[in-house]
PDB file of C-alpha atoms and ligand atoms in Angstrom:
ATOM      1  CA  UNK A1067     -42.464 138.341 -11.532  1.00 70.00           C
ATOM      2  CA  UNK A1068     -39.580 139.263  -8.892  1.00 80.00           C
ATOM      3  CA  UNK A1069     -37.974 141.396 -11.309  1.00 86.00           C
ATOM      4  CA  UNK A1070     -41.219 143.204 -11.545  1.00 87.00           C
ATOM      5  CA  UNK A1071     -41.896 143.593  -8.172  1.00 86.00           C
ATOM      6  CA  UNK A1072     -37.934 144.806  -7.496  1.00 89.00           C
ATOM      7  CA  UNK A1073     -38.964 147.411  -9.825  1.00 90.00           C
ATOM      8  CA  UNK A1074     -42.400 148.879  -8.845  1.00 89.00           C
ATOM      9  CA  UNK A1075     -40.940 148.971  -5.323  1.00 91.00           C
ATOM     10  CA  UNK A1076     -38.001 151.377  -6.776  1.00 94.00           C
ATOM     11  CA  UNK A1077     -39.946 152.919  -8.328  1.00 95.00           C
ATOM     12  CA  UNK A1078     -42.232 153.705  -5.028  1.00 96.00           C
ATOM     13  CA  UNK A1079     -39.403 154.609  -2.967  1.00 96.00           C
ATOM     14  CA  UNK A1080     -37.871 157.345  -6.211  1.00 97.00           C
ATOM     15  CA  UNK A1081     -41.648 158.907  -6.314  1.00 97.00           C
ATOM     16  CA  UNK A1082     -41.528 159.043  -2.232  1.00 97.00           C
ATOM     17  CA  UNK A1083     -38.110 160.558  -2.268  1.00 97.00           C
ATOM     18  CA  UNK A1084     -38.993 162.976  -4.735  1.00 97.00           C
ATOM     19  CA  UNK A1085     -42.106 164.292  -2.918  1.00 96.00           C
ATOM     20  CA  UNK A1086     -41.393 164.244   0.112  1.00 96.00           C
ATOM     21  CA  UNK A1087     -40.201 168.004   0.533  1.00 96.00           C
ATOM     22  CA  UNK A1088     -43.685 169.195  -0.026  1.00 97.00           C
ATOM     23  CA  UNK A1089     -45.753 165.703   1.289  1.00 98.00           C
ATOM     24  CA  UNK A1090     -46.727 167.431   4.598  1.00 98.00           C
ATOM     25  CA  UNK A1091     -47.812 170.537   2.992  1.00 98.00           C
ATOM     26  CA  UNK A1092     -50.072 168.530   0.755  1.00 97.00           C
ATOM     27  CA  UNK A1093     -51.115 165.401   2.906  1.00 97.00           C
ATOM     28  CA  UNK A1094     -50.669 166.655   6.326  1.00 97.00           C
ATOM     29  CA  UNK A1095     -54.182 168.235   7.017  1.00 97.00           C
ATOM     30  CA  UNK A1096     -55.835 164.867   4.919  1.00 96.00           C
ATOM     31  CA  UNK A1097     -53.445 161.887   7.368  1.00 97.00           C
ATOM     32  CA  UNK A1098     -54.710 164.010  10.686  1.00 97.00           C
ATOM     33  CA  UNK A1099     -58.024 163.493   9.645  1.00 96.00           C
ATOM     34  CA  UNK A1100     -57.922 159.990   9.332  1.00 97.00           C
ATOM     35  CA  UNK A1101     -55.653 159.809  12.653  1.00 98.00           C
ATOM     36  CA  UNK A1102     -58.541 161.889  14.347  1.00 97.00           C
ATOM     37  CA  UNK A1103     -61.160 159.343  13.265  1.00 95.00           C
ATOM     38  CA  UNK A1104     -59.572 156.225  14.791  1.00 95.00           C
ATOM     39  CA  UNK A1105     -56.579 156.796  17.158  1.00 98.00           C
ATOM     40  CA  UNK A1106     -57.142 157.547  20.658  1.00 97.00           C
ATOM     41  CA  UNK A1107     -55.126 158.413  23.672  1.00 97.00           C
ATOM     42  CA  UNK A1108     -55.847 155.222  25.321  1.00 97.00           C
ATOM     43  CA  UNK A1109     -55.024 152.981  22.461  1.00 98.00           C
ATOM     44  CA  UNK A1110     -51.649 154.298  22.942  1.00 98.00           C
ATOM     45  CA  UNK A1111     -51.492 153.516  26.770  1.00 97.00           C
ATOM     46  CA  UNK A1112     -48.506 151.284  27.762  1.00 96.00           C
ATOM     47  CA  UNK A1113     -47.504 150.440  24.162  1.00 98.00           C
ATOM     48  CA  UNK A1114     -44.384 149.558  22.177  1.00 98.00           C
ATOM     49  CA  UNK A1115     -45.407 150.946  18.707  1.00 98.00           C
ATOM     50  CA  UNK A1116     -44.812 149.583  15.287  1.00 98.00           C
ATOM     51  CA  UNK A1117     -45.762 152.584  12.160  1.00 98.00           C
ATOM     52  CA  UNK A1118     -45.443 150.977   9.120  1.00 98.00           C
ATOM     53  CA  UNK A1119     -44.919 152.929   6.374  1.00 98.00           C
ATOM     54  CA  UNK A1120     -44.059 156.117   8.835  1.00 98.00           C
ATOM     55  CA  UNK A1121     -43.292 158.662   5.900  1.00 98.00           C
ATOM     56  CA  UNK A1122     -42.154 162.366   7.567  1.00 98.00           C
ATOM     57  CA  UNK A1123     -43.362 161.736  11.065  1.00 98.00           C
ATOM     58  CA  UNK A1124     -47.276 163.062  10.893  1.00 98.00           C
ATOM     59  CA  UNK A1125     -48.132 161.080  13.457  1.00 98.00           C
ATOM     60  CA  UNK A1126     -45.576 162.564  15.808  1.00 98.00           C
ATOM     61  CA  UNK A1127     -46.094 165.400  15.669  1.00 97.00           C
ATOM     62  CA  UNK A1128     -50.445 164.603  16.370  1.00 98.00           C
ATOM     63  CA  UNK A1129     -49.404 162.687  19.202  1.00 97.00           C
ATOM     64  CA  UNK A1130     -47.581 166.139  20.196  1.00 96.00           C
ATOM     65  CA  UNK A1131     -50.788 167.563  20.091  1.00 96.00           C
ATOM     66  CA  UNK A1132     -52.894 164.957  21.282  1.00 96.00           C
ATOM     67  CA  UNK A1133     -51.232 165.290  24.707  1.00 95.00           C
ATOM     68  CA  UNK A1134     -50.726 168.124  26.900  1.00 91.00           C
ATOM     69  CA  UNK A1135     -47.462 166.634  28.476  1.00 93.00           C
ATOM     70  CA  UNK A1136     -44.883 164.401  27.981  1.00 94.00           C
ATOM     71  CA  UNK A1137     -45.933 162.464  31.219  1.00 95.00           C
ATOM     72  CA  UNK A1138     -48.949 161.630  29.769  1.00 96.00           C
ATOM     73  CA  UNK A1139     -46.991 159.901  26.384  1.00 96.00           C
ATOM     74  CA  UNK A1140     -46.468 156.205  27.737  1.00 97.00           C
ATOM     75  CA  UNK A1141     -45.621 154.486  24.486  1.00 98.00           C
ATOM     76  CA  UNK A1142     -42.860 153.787  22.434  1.00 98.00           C
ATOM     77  CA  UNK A1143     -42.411 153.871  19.230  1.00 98.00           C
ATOM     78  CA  UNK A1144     -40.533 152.526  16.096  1.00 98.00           C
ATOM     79  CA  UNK A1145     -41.414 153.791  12.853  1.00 98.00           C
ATOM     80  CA  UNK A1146     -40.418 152.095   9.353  1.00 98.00           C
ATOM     81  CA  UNK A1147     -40.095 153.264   5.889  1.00 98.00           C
ATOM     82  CA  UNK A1148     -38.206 152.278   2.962  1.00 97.00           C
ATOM     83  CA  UNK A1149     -37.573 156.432   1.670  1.00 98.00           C
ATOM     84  CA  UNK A1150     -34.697 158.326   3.205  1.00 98.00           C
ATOM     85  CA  UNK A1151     -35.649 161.332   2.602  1.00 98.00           C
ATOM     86  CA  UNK A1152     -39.789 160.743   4.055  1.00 98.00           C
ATOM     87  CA  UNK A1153     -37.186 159.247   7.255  1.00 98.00           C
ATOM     88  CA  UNK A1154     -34.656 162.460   6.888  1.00 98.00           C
ATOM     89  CA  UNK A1155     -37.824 164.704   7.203  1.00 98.00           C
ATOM     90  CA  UNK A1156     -38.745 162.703  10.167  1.00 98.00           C
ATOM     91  CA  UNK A1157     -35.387 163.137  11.870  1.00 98.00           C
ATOM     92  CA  UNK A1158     -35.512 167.101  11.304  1.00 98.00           C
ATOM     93  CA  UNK A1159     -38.723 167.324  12.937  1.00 98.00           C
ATOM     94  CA  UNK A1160     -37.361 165.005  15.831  1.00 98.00           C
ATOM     95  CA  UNK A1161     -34.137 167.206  16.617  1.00 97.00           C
ATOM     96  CA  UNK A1162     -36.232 170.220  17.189  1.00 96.00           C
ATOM     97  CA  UNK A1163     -38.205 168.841  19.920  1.00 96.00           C
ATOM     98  CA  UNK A1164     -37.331 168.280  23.655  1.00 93.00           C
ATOM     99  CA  UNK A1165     -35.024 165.456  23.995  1.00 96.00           C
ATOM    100  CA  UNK A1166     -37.648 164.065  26.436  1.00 96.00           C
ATOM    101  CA  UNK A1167     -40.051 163.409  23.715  1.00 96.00           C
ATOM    102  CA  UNK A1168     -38.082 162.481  20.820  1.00 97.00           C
ATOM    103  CA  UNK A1169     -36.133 159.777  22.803  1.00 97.00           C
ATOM    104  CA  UNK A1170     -39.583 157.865  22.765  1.00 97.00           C
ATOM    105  CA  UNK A1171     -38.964 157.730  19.006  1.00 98.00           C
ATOM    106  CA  UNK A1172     -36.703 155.272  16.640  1.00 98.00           C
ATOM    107  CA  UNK A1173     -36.703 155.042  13.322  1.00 98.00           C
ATOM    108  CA  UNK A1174     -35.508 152.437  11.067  1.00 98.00           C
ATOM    109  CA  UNK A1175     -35.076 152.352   6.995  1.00 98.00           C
ATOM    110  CA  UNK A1176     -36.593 148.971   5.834  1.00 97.00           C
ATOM    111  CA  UNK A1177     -38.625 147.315   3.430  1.00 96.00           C
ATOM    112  CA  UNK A1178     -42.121 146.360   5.189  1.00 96.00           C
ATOM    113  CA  UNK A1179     -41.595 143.424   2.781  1.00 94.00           C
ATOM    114  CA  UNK A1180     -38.122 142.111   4.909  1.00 93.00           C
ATOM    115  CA  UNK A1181     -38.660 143.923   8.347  1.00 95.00           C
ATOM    116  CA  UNK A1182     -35.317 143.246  10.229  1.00 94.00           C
ATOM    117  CA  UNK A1183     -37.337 142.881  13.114  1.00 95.00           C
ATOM    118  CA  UNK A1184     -37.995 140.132  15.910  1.00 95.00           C
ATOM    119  CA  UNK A1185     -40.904 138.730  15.941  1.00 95.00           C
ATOM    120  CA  UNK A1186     -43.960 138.624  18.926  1.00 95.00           C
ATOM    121  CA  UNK A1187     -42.149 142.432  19.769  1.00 96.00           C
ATOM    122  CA  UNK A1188     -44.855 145.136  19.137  1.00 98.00           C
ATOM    123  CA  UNK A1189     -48.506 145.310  20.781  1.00 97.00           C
ATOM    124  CA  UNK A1190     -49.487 147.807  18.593  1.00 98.00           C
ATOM    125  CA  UNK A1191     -49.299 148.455  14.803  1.00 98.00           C
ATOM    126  CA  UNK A1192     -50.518 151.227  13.394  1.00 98.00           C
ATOM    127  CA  UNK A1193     -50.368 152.010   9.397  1.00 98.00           C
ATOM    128  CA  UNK A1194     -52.265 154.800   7.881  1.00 98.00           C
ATOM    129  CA  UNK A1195     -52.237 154.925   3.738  1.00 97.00           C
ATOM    130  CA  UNK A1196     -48.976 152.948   3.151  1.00 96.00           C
ATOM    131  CA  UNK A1197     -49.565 149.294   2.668  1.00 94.00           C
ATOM    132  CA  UNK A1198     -51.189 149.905  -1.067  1.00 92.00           C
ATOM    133  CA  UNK A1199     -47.704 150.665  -2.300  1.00 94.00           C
ATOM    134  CA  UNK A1200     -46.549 146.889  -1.390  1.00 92.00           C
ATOM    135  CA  UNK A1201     -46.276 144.857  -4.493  1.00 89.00           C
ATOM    136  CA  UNK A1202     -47.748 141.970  -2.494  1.00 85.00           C
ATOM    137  CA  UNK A1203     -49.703 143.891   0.529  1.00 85.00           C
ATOM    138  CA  UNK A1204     -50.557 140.129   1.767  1.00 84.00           C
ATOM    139  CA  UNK A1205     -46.877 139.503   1.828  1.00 84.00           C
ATOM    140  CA  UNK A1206     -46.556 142.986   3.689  1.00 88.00           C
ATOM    141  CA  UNK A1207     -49.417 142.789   5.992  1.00 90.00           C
ATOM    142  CA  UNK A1208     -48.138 139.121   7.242  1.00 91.00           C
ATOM    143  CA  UNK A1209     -44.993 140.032   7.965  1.00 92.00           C
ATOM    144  CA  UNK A1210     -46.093 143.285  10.405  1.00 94.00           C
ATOM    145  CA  UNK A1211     -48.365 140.864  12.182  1.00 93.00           C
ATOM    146  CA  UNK A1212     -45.480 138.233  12.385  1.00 94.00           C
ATOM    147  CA  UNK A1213     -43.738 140.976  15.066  1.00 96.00           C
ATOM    148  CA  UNK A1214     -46.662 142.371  17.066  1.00 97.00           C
ATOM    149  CA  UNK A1215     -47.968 139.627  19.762  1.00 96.00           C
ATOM    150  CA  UNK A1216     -51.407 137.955  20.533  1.00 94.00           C
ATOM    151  CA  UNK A1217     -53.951 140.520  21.154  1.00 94.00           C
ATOM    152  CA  UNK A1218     -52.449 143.731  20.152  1.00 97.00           C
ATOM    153  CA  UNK A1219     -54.594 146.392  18.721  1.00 97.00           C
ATOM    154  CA  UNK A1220     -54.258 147.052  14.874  1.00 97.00           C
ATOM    155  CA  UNK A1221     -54.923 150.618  13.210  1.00 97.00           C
ATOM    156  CA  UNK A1222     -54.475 150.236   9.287  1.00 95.00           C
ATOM    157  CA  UNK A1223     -55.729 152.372   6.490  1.00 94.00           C
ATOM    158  CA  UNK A1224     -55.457 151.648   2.822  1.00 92.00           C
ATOM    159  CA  UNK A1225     -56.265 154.073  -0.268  1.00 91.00           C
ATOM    160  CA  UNK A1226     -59.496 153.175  -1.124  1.00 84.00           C
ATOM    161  CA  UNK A1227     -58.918 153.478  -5.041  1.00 77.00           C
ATOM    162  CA  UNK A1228     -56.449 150.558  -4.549  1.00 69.00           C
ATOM    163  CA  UNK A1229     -58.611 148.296  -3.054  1.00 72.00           C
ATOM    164  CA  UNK A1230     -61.355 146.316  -2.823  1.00 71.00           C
ATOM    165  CA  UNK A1231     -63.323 146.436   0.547  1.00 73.00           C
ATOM    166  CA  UNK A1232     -64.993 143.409   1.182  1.00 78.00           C
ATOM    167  CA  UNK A1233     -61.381 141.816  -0.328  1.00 77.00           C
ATOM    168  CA  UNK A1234     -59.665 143.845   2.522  1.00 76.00           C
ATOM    169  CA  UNK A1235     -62.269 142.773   5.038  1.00 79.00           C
ATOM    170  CA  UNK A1236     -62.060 139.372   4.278  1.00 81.00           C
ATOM    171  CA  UNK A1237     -58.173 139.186   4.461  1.00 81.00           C
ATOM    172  CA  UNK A1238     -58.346 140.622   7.455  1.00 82.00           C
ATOM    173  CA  UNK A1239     -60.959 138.785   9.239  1.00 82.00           C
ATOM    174  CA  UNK A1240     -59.248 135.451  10.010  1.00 82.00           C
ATOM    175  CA  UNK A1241     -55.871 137.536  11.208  1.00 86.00           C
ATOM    176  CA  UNK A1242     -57.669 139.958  13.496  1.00 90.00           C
ATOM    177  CA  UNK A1243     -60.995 140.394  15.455  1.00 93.00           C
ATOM    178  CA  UNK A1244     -62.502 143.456  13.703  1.00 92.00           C
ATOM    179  CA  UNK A1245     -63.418 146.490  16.415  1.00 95.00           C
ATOM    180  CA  UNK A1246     -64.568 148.988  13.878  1.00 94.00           C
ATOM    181  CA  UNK A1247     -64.362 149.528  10.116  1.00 92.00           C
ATOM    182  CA  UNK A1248     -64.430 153.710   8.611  1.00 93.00           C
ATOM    183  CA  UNK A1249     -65.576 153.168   5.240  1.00 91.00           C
ATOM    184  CA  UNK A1250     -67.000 156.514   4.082  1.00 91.00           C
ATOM    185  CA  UNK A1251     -66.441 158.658   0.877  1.00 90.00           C
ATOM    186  CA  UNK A1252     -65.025 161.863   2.425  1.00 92.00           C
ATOM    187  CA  UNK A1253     -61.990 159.992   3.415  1.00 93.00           C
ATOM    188  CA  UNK A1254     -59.723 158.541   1.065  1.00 92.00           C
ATOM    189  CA  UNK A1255     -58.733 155.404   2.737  1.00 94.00           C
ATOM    190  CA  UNK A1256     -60.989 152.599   4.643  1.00 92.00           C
ATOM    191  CA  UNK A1257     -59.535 152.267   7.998  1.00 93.00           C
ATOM    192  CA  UNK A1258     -60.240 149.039   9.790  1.00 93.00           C
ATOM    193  CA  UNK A1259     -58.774 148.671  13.522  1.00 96.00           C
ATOM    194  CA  UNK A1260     -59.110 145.747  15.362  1.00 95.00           C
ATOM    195  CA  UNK A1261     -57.000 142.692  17.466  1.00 96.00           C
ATOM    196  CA  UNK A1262     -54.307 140.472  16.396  1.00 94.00           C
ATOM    197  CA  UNK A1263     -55.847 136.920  16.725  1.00 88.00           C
ATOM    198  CA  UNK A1264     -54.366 133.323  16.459  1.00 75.00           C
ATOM    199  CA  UNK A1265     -57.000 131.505  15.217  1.00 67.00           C
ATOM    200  CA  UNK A1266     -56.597 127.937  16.784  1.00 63.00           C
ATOM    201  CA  UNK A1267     -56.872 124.844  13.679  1.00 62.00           C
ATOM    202  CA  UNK A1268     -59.683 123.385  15.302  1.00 63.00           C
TER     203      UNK A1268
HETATM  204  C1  LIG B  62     -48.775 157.906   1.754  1.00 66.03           C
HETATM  205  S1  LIG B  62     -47.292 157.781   2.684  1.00 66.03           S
HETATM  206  C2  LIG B  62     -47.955 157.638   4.338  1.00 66.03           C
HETATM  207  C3  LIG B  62     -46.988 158.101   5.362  1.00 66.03           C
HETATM  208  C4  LIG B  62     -47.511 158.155   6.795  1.00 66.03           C
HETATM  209  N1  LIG B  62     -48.046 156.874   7.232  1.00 66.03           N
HETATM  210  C5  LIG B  62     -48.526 159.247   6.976  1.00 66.03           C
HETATM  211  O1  LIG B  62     -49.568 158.998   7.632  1.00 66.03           O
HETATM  212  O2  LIG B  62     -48.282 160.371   6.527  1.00 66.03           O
HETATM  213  C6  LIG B  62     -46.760 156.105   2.356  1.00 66.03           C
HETATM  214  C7  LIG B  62     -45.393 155.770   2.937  1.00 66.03           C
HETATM  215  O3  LIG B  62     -45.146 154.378   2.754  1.00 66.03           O
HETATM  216  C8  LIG B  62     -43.752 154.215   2.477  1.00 66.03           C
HETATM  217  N2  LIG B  62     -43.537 152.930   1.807  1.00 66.03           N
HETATM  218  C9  LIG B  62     -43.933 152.563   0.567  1.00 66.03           C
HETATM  219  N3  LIG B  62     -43.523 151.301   0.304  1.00 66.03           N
HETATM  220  C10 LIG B  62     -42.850 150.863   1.385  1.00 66.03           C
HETATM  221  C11 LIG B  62     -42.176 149.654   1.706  1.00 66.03           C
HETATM  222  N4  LIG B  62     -42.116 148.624   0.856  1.00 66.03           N
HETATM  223  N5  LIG B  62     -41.587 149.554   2.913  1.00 66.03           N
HETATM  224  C12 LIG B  62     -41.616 150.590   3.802  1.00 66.03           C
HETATM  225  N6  LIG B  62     -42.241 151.767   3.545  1.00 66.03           N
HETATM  226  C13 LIG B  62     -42.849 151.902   2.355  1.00 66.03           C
HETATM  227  C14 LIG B  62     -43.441 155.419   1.604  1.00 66.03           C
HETATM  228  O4  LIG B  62     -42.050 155.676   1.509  1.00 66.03           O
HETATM  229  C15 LIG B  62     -44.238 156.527   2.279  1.00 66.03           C
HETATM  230  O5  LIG B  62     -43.478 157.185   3.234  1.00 66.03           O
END
Protein backbone atom coordinates (compact mmCIF):
# COMPACT_ATOMS: atom_id res chain seq x y z
CA UNK A 1 0.00 0.00 0.00
CA UNK A 2 3.05 2.47 0.87
CA UNK A 3 4.91 1.25 -1.96
CA UNK A 4 1.98 2.23 -4.04
CA UNK A 5 1.45 5.41 -2.79
CA UNK A 6 5.57 6.21 -3.01
CA UNK A 7 4.90 5.55 -6.53
CA UNK A 8 1.76 7.44 -7.73
CA UNK A 9 3.29 10.41 -5.89
CA UNK A 10 6.54 10.03 -8.31
CA UNK A 11 4.82 9.62 -10.65
CA UNK A 12 2.76 13.08 -9.98
CA UNK A 13 5.74 15.04 -9.39
CA UNK A 14 7.60 13.40 -13.16
CA UNK A 15 4.11 14.43 -15.02
CA UNK A 16 4.34 18.04 -13.11
CA UNK A 17 7.95 18.41 -14.00
CA UNK A 18 7.40 17.53 -17.41
CA UNK A 19 4.57 20.04 -18.03
CA UNK A 20 5.33 22.58 -16.41
CA UNK A 21 7.10 24.66 -19.29
CA UNK A 22 3.83 25.09 -21.02
CA UNK A 23 1.28 24.73 -17.62
CA UNK A 24 0.66 28.54 -17.60
CA UNK A 25 0.03 28.75 -21.20
CA UNK A 26 -2.56 26.05 -20.86
CA UNK A 27 -4.03 26.50 -17.23
CA UNK A 28 -3.32 30.04 -16.57
CA UNK A 29 -6.53 31.75 -18.02
CA UNK A 30 -8.73 28.45 -16.36
CA UNK A 31 -6.78 28.90 -12.29
CA UNK A 32 -7.62 32.93 -12.64
CA UNK A 33 -11.00 32.10 -13.12
CA UNK A 34 -11.45 30.11 -10.24
CA UNK A 35 -9.16 32.70 -8.17
CA UNK A 36 -11.65 35.45 -9.48
CA UNK A 37 -14.66 33.53 -8.15
CA UNK A 38 -13.54 33.19 -4.51
CA UNK A 39 -10.45 35.24 -3.46
CA UNK A 40 -10.81 38.70 -2.45
CA UNK A 41 -8.62 41.55 -1.46
CA UNK A 42 -9.79 41.50 2.01
CA UNK A 43 -9.39 37.85 2.63
CA UNK A 44 -5.84 38.58 2.16
CA UNK A 45 -5.72 41.52 4.74
CA UNK A 46 -3.09 41.01 7.52
CA UNK A 47 -2.31 37.38 6.59
CA UNK A 48 0.59 34.93 6.76
CA UNK A 49 -0.29 32.68 3.72
CA UNK A 50 0.02 28.99 3.28
CA UNK A 51 -0.53 27.82 -0.96
CA UNK A 52 -0.53 24.37 -1.04
CA UNK A 53 0.23 22.88 -4.01
CA UNK A 54 1.63 26.48 -5.44
CA UNK A 55 2.72 25.09 -8.98
CA UNK A 56 4.45 28.23 -11.20
CA UNK A 57 3.24 31.08 -9.08
CA UNK A 58 -0.42 31.94 -10.80
CA UNK A 59 -1.52 33.29 -7.93
CA UNK A 60 1.29 35.81 -7.73
CA UNK A 61 1.21 37.12 -10.30
CA UNK A 62 -3.19 37.76 -9.81
CA UNK A 63 -2.40 39.19 -6.63
CA UNK A 64 -0.04 41.55 -8.89
CA UNK A 65 -2.99 42.46 -10.56
CA UNK A 66 -5.45 42.43 -7.99
CA UNK A 67 -3.68 45.41 -6.38
CA UNK A 68 -2.69 48.64 -7.67
CA UNK A 69 0.33 48.98 -5.21
CA UNK A 70 2.52 47.22 -3.21
CA UNK A 71 1.26 49.19 -0.07
CA UNK A 72 -1.88 47.82 -0.45
CA UNK A 73 -0.29 43.85 -0.39
CA UNK A 74 -0.32 43.18 3.53
CA UNK A 75 0.18 39.44 3.50
CA UNK A 76 2.75 37.05 3.43
CA UNK A 77 3.14 34.27 1.84
CA UNK A 78 4.72 30.71 1.68
CA UNK A 79 3.97 28.59 -1.12
CA UNK A 80 4.61 24.63 -1.27
CA UNK A 81 5.04 22.16 -3.94
CA UNK A 82 6.69 18.95 -4.31
CA UNK A 83 7.93 19.78 -8.44
CA UNK A 84 11.10 21.76 -8.95
CA UNK A 85 10.61 22.79 -11.96
CA UNK A 86 6.46 24.16 -11.25
CA UNK A 87 8.87 25.97 -8.06
CA UNK A 88 11.86 26.96 -10.69
CA UNK A 89 9.09 28.63 -12.86
CA UNK A 90 7.93 30.32 -9.79
CA UNK A 91 11.35 31.69 -8.90
CA UNK A 92 11.83 33.14 -12.61
CA UNK A 93 8.73 34.97 -12.39
CA UNK A 94 9.78 36.23 -8.80
CA UNK A 95 13.32 37.67 -9.90
CA UNK A 96 11.73 39.83 -12.47
CA UNK A 97 9.63 41.73 -10.18
CA UNK A 98 10.49 44.62 -7.75
CA UNK A 99 12.34 43.32 -4.86
CA UNK A 100 9.58 45.02 -2.79
CA UNK A 101 7.05 42.57 -3.86
CA UNK A 102 8.79 39.41 -4.25
CA UNK A 103 10.33 39.64 -0.70
CA UNK A 104 6.63 39.01 0.50
CA UNK A 105 7.14 35.61 -1.17
CA UNK A 106 8.94 32.15 0.06
CA UNK A 107 8.83 29.15 -1.38
CA UNK A 108 9.55 25.82 -0.10
CA UNK A 109 9.88 22.19 -1.99
CA UNK A 110 7.83 19.69 0.16
CA UNK A 111 5.51 16.99 0.14
CA UNK A 112 1.95 18.39 1.40
CA UNK A 113 1.96 14.82 2.80
CA UNK A 114 5.24 15.70 5.42
CA UNK A 115 5.06 19.62 5.49
CA UNK A 116 8.30 20.61 7.42
CA UNK A 117 6.31 23.13 8.90
CA UNK A 118 5.30 24.30 12.57
CA UNK A 119 2.21 23.92 13.43
CA UNK A 120 -0.76 26.76 14.62
CA UNK A 121 1.63 29.16 11.98
CA UNK A 122 -0.63 30.18 9.00
CA UNK A 123 -4.17 32.05 9.21
CA UNK A 124 -4.80 31.45 5.86
CA UNK A 125 -4.60 28.45 3.46
CA UNK A 126 -5.41 28.69 0.22
CA UNK A 127 -5.23 25.58 -2.41
CA UNK A 128 -6.70 25.80 -5.79
CA UNK A 129 -6.74 22.25 -7.94
CA UNK A 130 -3.84 20.47 -6.13
CA UNK A 131 -5.00 18.33 -3.29
CA UNK A 132 -6.59 15.54 -5.87
CA UNK A 133 -3.06 14.50 -6.70
CA UNK A 134 -2.49 13.35 -2.85
CA UNK A 135 -2.60 9.64 -2.60
CA UNK A 136 -4.46 10.12 0.68
CA UNK A 137 -6.02 13.87 0.28
CA UNK A 138 -7.42 13.20 4.03
CA UNK A 139 -3.88 12.60 5.05
CA UNK A 140 -2.99 15.88 3.01
CA UNK A 141 -5.79 18.05 3.96
CA UNK A 142 -5.07 17.24 7.90
CA UNK A 143 -1.81 18.01 7.86
CA UNK A 144 -2.33 21.81 6.13
CA UNK A 145 -4.91 22.40 8.81
CA UNK A 146 -2.47 21.02 11.53
CA UNK A 147 -0.26 24.52 10.71
CA UNK A 148 -2.89 27.21 10.14
CA UNK A 149 -4.55 28.35 13.67
CA UNK A 150 -8.19 28.54 15.06
CA UNK A 151 -10.29 30.57 12.84
CA UNK A 152 -8.33 31.11 9.77
CA UNK A 153 -10.07 31.36 6.51
CA UNK A 154 -9.72 28.31 4.08
CA UNK A 155 -9.86 28.65 0.11
CA UNK A 156 -9.56 25.01 -1.45
CA UNK A 157 -10.53 23.74 -4.82
CA UNK A 158 -10.45 20.17 -5.98
CA UNK A 159 -10.94 18.74 -9.69
CA UNK A 160 -14.29 17.87 -9.74
CA UNK A 161 -13.76 14.56 -11.86
CA UNK A 162 -11.76 13.33 -8.80
CA UNK A 163 -14.22 13.74 -6.38
CA UNK A 164 -17.23 13.24 -4.91
CA UNK A 165 -19.08 16.42 -3.59
CA UNK A 166 -21.19 15.66 -0.88
CA UNK A 167 -17.90 13.23 0.19
CA UNK A 168 -15.83 16.53 0.07
CA UNK A 169 -18.51 18.45 1.91
CA UNK A 170 -18.85 16.12 4.49
CA UNK A 171 -15.03 15.81 5.22
CA UNK A 172 -14.91 19.13 5.44
CA UNK A 173 -17.74 20.04 7.58
CA UNK A 174 -16.55 18.93 11.04
CA UNK A 175 -12.87 20.66 10.26
CA UNK A 176 -14.22 23.99 9.08
CA UNK A 177 -17.39 26.22 9.26
CA UNK A 178 -18.44 26.33 5.57
CA UNK A 179 -18.82 30.25 4.19
CA UNK A 180 -19.62 29.36 0.64
CA UNK A 181 -19.42 26.34 -1.65
CA UNK A 182 -18.87 27.06 -6.01
CA UNK A 183 -20.16 23.98 -7.35
CA UNK A 184 -21.07 24.73 -10.97
CA UNK A 185 -20.25 22.93 -14.33
CA UNK A 186 -18.33 25.70 -16.15
CA UNK A 187 -15.60 25.36 -13.67
CA UNK A 188 -13.63 22.40 -13.31
CA UNK A 189 -13.11 22.24 -9.66
CA UNK A 190 -15.73 22.75 -6.58
CA UNK A 191 -14.27 25.36 -4.46
CA UNK A 192 -15.43 25.42 -0.88
CA UNK A 193 -13.95 28.35 1.46
CA UNK A 194 -14.70 28.56 4.84
CA UNK A 195 -13.04 28.71 8.77
CA UNK A 196 -10.75 26.44 10.49
CA UNK A 197 -12.82 25.15 13.52
CA UNK A 198 -11.92 23.03 16.67
CA UNK A 199 -14.83 21.32 17.29
CA UNK A 200 -14.95 20.92 21.19
CA UNK A 201 -15.77 16.74 22.28
CA UNK A 202 -18.74 17.72 23.99
C1 LIG B 1 -2.90 21.64 -11.06
S1 LIG B 1 -1.44 22.25 -10.31
C2 LIG B 1 -2.08 23.68 -9.45
C3 LIG B 1 -1.03 24.70 -9.22
C4 LIG B 1 -1.51 26.02 -8.63
N1 LIG B 1 -2.22 25.83 -7.37
C5 LIG B 1 -2.34 26.81 -9.60
O1 LIG B 1 -3.39 27.36 -9.19
O2 LIG B 1 -1.93 26.94 -10.76
C6 LIG B 1 -1.18 21.10 -8.96
C7 LIG B 1 0.13 21.31 -8.22
O3 LIG B 1 0.15 20.45 -7.08
C8 LIG B 1 1.50 20.00 -6.90
N2 LIG B 1 1.50 18.77 -6.10
C9 LIG B 1 1.02 17.56 -6.45
N3 LIG B 1 1.22 16.68 -5.44
C10 LIG B 1 1.85 17.34 -4.44
C11 LIG B 1 2.33 16.97 -3.16
N4 LIG B 1 2.21 15.72 -2.69
N5 LIG B 1 2.92 17.91 -2.41
C12 LIG B 1 3.08 19.19 -2.86
N6 LIG B 1 2.64 19.60 -4.08
C13 LIG B 1 2.03 18.69 -4.86
C14 LIG B 1 1.97 19.80 -8.33
O4 LIG B 1 3.39 19.71 -8.42
C15 LIG B 1 1.37 21.00 -9.05
O5 LIG B 1 2.25 22.07 -9.05
Amino acid sequence: MKKERTKKKKGIKEKYNATSFFYDKRYGNIQFQKYDEIIYPEDLEKTLIFDAGCGTGLLSEYFQKMFDSVDQMNFKYVGVDISIQMMQNFMKKLNKIQKKVSNKYNLILADLENLPIRKNSFNLLISITSYQNLPDIRKGFEESLEILKNNSLMIISILRKKLEKENLISFFEDKMEILKVIDEQRIEDIIIKGLKIIKSPF
